[in-house]
Short mmCIF file of C-alpha atoms in Angstrom, two decimals:
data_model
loop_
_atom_site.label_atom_id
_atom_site.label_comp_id
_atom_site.label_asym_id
_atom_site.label_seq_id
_atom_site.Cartn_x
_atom_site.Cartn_y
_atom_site.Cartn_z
CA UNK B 1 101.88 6.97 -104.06
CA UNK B 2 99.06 8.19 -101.84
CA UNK B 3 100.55 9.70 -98.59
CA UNK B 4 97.21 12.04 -97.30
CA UNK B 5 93.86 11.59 -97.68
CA UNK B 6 91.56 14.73 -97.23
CA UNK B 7 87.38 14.97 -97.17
CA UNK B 8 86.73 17.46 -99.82
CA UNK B 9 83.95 20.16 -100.32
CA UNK B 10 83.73 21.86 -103.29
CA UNK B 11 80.44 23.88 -102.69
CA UNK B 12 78.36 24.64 -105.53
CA UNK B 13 80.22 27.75 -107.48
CA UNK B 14 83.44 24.93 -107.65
CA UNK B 15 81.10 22.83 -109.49
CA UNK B 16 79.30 25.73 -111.77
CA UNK B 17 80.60 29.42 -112.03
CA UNK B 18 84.64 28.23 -110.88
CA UNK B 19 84.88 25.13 -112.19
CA UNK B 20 88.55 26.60 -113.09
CA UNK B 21 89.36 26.54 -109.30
CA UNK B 22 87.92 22.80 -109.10
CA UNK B 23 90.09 21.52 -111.81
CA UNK B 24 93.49 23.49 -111.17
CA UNK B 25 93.02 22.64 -107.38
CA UNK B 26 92.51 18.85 -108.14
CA UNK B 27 95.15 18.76 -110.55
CA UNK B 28 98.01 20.65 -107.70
CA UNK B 29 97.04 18.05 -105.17
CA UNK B 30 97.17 15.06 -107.67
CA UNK B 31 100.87 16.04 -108.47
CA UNK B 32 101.53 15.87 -104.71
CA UNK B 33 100.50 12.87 -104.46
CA UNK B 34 97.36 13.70 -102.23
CA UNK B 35 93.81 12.15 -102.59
CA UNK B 36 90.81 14.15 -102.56
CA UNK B 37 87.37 12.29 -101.03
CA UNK B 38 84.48 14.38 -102.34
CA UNK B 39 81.60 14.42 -99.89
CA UNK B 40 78.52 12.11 -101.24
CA UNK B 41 75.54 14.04 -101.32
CA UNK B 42 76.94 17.30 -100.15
CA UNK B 43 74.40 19.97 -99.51
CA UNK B 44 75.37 24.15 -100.19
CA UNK B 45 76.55 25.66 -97.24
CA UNK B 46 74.36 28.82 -97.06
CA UNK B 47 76.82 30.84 -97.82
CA UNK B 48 74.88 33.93 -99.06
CA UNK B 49 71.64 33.79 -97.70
CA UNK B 50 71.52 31.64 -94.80
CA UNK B 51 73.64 33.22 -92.51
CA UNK B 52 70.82 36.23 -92.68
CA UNK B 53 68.23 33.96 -91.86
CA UNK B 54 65.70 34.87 -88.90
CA UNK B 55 66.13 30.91 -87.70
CA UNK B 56 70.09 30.82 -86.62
CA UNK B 57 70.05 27.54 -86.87
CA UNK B 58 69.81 26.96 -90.80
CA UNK B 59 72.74 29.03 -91.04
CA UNK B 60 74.34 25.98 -88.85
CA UNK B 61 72.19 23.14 -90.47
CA UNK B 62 73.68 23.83 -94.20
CA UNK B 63 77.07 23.67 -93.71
CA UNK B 64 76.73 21.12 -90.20
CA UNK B 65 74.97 18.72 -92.31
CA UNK B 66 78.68 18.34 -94.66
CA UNK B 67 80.82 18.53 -91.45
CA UNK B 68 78.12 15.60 -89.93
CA UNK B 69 79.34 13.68 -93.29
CA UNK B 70 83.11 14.46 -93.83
CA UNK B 71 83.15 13.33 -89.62
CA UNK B 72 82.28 9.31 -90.17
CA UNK B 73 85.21 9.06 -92.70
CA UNK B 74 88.25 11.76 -92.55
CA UNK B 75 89.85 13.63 -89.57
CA UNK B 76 90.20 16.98 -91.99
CA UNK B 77 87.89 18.16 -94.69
CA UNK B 78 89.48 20.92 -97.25
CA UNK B 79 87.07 23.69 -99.05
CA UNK B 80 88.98 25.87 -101.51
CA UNK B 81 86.16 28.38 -101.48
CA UNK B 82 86.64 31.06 -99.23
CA UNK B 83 82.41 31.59 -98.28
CA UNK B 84 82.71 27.75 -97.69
CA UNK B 85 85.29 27.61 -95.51
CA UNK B 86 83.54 30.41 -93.82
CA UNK B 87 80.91 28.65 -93.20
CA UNK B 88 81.99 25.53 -92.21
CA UNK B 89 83.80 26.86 -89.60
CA UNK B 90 80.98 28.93 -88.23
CA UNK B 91 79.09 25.81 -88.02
CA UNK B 92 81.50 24.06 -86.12
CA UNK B 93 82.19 26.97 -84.02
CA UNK B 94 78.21 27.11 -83.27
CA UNK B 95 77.74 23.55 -82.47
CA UNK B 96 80.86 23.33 -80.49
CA UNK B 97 80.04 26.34 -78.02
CA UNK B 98 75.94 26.27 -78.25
CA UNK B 99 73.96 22.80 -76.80
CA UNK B 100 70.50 23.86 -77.79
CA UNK B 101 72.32 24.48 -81.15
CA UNK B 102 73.93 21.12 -81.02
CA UNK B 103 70.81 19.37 -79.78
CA UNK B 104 68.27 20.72 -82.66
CA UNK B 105 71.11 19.63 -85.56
CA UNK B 106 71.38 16.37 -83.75
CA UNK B 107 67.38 15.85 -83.74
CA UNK B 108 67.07 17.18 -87.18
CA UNK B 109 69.94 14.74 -87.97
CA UNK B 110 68.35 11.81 -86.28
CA UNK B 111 71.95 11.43 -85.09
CA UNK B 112 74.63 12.69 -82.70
CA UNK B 113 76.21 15.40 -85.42
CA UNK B 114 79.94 15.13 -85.73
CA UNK B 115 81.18 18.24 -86.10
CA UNK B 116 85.06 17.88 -85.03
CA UNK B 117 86.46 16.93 -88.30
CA UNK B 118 89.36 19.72 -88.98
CA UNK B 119 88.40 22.58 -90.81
CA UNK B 120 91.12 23.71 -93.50
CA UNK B 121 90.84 26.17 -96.46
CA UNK B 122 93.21 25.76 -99.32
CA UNK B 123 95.90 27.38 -98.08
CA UNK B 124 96.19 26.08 -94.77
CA UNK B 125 96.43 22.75 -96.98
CA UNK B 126 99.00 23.06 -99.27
CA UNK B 127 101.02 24.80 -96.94
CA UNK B 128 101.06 21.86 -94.71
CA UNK B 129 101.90 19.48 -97.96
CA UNK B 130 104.41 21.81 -99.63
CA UNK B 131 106.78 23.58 -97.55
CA UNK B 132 108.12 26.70 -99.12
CA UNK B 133 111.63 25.35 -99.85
CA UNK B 134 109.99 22.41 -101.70
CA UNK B 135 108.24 24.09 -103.90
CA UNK B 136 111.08 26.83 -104.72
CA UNK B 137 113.26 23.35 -105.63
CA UNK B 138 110.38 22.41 -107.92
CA UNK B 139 109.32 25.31 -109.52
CA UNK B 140 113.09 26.62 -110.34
CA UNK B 141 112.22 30.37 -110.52
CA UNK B 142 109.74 29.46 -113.23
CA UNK B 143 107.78 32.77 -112.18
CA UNK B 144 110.94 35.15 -111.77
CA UNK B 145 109.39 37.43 -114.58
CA UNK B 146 106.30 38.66 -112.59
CA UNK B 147 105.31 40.41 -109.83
CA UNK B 148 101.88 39.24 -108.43
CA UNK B 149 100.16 40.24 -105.15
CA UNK B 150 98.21 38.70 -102.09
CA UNK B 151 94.07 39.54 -102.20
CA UNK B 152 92.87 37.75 -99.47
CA UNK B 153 89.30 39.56 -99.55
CA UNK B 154 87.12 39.19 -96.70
CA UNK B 155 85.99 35.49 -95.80
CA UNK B 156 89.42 33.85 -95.24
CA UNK B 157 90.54 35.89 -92.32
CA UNK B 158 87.12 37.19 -90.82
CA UNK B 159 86.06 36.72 -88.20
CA UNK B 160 89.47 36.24 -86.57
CA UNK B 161 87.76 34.77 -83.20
CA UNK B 162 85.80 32.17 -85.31
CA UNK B 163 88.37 31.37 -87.92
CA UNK B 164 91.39 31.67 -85.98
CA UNK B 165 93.30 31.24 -89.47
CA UNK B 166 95.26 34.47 -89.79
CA UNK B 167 95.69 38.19 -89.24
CA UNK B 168 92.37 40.28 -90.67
CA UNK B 169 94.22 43.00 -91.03
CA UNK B 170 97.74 41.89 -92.20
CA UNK B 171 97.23 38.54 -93.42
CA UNK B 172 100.24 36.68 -94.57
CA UNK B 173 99.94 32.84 -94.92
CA UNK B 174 99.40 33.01 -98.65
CA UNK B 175 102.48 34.84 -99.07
CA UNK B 176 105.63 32.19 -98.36
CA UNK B 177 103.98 29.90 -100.80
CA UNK B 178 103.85 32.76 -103.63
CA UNK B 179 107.11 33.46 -103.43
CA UNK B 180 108.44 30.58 -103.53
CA UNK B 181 107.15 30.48 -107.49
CA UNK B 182 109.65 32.48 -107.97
CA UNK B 183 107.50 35.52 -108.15
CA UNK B 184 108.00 38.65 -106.60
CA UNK B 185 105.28 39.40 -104.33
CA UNK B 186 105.30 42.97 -103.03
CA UNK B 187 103.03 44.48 -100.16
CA UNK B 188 99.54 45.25 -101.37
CA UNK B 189 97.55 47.62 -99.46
CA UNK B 190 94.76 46.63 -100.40
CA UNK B 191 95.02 42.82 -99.79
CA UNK B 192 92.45 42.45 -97.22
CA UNK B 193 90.16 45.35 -99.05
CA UNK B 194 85.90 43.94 -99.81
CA UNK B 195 85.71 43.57 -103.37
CA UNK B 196 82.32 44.44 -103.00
CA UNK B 197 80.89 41.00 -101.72
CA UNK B 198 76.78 40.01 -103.08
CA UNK B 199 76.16 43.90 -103.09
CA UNK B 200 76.15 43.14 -107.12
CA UNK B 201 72.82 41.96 -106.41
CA UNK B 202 71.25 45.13 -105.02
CA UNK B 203 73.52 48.08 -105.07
CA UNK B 204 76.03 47.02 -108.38
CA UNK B 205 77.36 50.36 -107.77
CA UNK B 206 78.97 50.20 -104.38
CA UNK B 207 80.61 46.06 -105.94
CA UNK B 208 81.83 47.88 -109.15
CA UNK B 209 83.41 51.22 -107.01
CA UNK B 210 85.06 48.94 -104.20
CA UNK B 211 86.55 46.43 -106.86
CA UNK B 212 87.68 49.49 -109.09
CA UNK B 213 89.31 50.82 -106.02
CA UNK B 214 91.53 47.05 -105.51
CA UNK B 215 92.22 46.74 -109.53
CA UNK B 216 93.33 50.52 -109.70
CA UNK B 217 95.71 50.44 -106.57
CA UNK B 218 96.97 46.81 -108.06
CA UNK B 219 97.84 48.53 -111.13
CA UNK B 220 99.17 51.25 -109.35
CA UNK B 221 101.88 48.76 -107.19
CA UNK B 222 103.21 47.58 -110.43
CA UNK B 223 101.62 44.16 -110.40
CA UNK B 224 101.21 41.47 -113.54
CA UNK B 225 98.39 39.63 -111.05
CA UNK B 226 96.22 39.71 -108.23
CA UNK B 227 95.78 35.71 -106.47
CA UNK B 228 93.04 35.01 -104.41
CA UNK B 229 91.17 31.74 -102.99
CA UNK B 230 87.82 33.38 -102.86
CA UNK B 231 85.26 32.41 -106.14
CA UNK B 232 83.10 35.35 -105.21
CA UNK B 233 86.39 37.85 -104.56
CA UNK B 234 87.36 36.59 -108.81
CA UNK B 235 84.25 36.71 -110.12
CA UNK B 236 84.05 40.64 -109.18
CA UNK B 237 87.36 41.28 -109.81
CA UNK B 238 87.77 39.14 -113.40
CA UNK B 239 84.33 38.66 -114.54
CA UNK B 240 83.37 42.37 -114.05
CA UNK B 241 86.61 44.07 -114.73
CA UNK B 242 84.89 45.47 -117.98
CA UNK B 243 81.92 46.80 -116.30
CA UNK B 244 84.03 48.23 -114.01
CA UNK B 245 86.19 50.01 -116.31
CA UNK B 246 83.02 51.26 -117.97
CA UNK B 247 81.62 52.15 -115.17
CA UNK B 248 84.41 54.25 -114.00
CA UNK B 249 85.47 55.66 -117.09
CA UNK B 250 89.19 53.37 -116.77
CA UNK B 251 90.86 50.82 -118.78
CA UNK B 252 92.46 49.09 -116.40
CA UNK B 253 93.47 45.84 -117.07
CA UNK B 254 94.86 42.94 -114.27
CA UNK B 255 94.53 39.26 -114.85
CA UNK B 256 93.01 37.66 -111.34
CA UNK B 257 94.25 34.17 -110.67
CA UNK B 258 93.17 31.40 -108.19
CA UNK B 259 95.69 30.36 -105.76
CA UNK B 260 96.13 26.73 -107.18
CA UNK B 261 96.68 27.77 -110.48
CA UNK B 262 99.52 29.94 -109.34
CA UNK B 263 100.60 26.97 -107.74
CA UNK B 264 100.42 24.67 -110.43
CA UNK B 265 102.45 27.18 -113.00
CA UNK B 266 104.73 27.11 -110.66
CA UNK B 267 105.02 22.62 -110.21
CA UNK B 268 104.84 23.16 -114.20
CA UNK B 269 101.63 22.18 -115.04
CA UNK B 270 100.66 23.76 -117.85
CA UNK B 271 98.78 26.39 -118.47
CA UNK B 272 95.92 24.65 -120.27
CA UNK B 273 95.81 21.71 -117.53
CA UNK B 274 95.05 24.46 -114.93
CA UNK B 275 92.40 26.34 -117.21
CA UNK B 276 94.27 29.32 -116.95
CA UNK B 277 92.27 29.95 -120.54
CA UNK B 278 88.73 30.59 -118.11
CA UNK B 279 90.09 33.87 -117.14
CA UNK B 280 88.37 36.52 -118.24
CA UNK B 281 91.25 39.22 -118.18
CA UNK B 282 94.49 36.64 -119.81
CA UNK B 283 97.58 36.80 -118.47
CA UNK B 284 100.63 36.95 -120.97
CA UNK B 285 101.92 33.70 -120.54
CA UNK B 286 104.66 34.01 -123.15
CA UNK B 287 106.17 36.90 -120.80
CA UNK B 288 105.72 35.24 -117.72
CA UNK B 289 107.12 31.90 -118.36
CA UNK B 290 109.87 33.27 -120.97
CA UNK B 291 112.90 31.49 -121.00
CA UNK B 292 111.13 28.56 -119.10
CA UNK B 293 112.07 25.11 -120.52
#
C-alpha cells in the first residue's frame, strides 16, 4: 500500500550515463511502499553550464521551469542527483528572494511560477521514510562484513546558506542510515573533498589528481567502499579509476556505490535488481554478504 507520494526529477545523467542510480533508487522506494510521480516533460536543470551564463536568469529558468511543474501536483519533489538538487534549490532560492527574477520566469512562463514545492535530495528522503532503527530491523546486519565510507562531494552540502541541508564541512546525514546496514562506517577525511567536478573537460589533470587524492586516502582508512549520491562525484571516481591509476602510476582499487544501492543491499534486494553489475570497479559481493541467507 501507497502511504507517500513524491514529484520526481531524475535529470538527464539518471536517464543516460546513471541509469544504475535511476533503477536502484526506484526499486528502494518501491519496497517502501512509496510512489514516485516523474515530472512530464521535464527540462535539464543547467546544471553545468547554465549557472555560468552571462543572463542569471537561465540559470533560474532551467531548473524553475520543473519546480513551476512538480508545484500544480505534489507538495515535495525528490532529485537523487546531487547537481540537480543543487539546482533546484538555487532556483527556488532565486525566485523566492529576487521579484524582477520572479517576474521575468513568470512572463516567460505565461504564468505565476510556483516555486514552493519542497526541495529534497535523496537522502533527506529516505531518511524521513526509513528511520535508522527500521532499517537496522530489516537489514539484520546483512552488511556487518564491510567497512564503507561517507563521500558527500561538493553539491549536496554547498552552499550551506542556499541549501540549508547539512554541515559543508562535517556533513553527517548520510551517515545514521549507513550504519544501520550493518556496515561499519568510519570517519573519512576526505568526505566532503572535490572529486574534481567538469574540470575533466578542460584541465583532466587537476579531475584525475583530486580524485586520486579521495581513492588513495579511502584505501588508506581501510575501506571496502566509498557511497555517494552525486552521478558526476561516481563517474570520476568509478568510471575513471583506471585513468587515474595510470595517470598516477597506482593501482588502487575501491568500488564506488550510489547511496540507494547501499540501501537496497541492505532491505535485501539483490544485487542484480539494484545493478550493482554497472559498476565499473565490482565490489566482492560473495565477501560482503557472506553468511547472509
Amino acid at each position: 500500500m501507497v502511504s507517500t507520494a513524491y514529484s520526481y526529477y531524475p535529470g538527464c545523467s539518471l536517464t543516460s550515463s546513471a541509469t544504475e542510480y535511476d533503477i536502484s533508487f526506484r526499486k528502494v522506494v518501491e519496497a517502501l511502499g512509496i510512489q514516485l510521480d516523474e515530472l512530464e516533460d521535464w527540462n535539464c536543470c543547467g546544471a553545468s553550464p547554465a549557472p555560468h551564463h552571462k543572463a542569471e536568469t537561465l540559470g533560474v529558468l532551467l531548473p524553475g521551469r520543473n519546480l513551476h511543474i512538480a508545484g500544480a501536483s505534489h507538495d515535495a519533489i525528490v532529485a537523487p542527483c546531487a547537481g540537480c538538487y543543487n539546482r533546484l534549490k538555487y532556483a527556488q532560492y532565486k525566485l523566492a528572494g529576487d521579484q524582477d527574477i520572479r517576474e521575468q520566469t513568470s512572463e516567460v512562463f505565461q504564468a505565476e511560477v510556483r516555486y514552493q514545492t519542497e526541495v529534497l535530495n535523496i537522502v533527506q528522503m529516505l531518511n524521513r521514510e526509513i528511520t535508522p532503527e527500521a532499517l537496522r530491523e530489516r537489514s539484520q546486519g546483512r552488511l556487518a562484513n564491510i567497512r564503507i565510507g561517507a563521500y558527500y562531494g561538493c553539491l549536496l552540502t554547498r552552499p550551506a546558506d542556499i541549501l540549508g541541508f547539512d554541515s559543508p564541512r562535517d556533513p553527517r546525514k548520510m551517515r545514521p542510515l549507513m550504519e544501520a546496514t550493518g556496515a561499519e562506517v568510519p570517519h573519512f577525511p576526505f568526505k566532503t573533498e572535490c572529486c574534481g567536478s567538469y574540470m575533466g573537460l578542460a584541465r583532466k589533470d587537476i579531475l584525475l589528481k583530486a580524485s586520486h587524492r579521495i581513492i588513495e586516502v579511502a584505501v588508506s582508512t581501510g575501506l571496502d567502499a566509498l557511497v555517494t549520491a552525486c552521478p558526476l562525484c561516481h563517474q570520476n571516481l568509478d568510471l575513471r579509476q583506471e585513468q587515474i591509476n595510470k595517470a598516477m602510476g597506482t593501482s588502487l582499487r575501491m568500488p564506488v556505490l550510489y547511496f540507494s544501492q547501499l540501501i537496497g543491499l541492505a532491505m535485501g534486494i539483490s544485487p542484480e535488481e539494484l545493478e550493482l553489475d554497472a559498476l565499473v570497479v565490482q565490489p566482492d559481493m560473495d565477501r560482503w554478504l557472506k553468511g547472509v541467507a
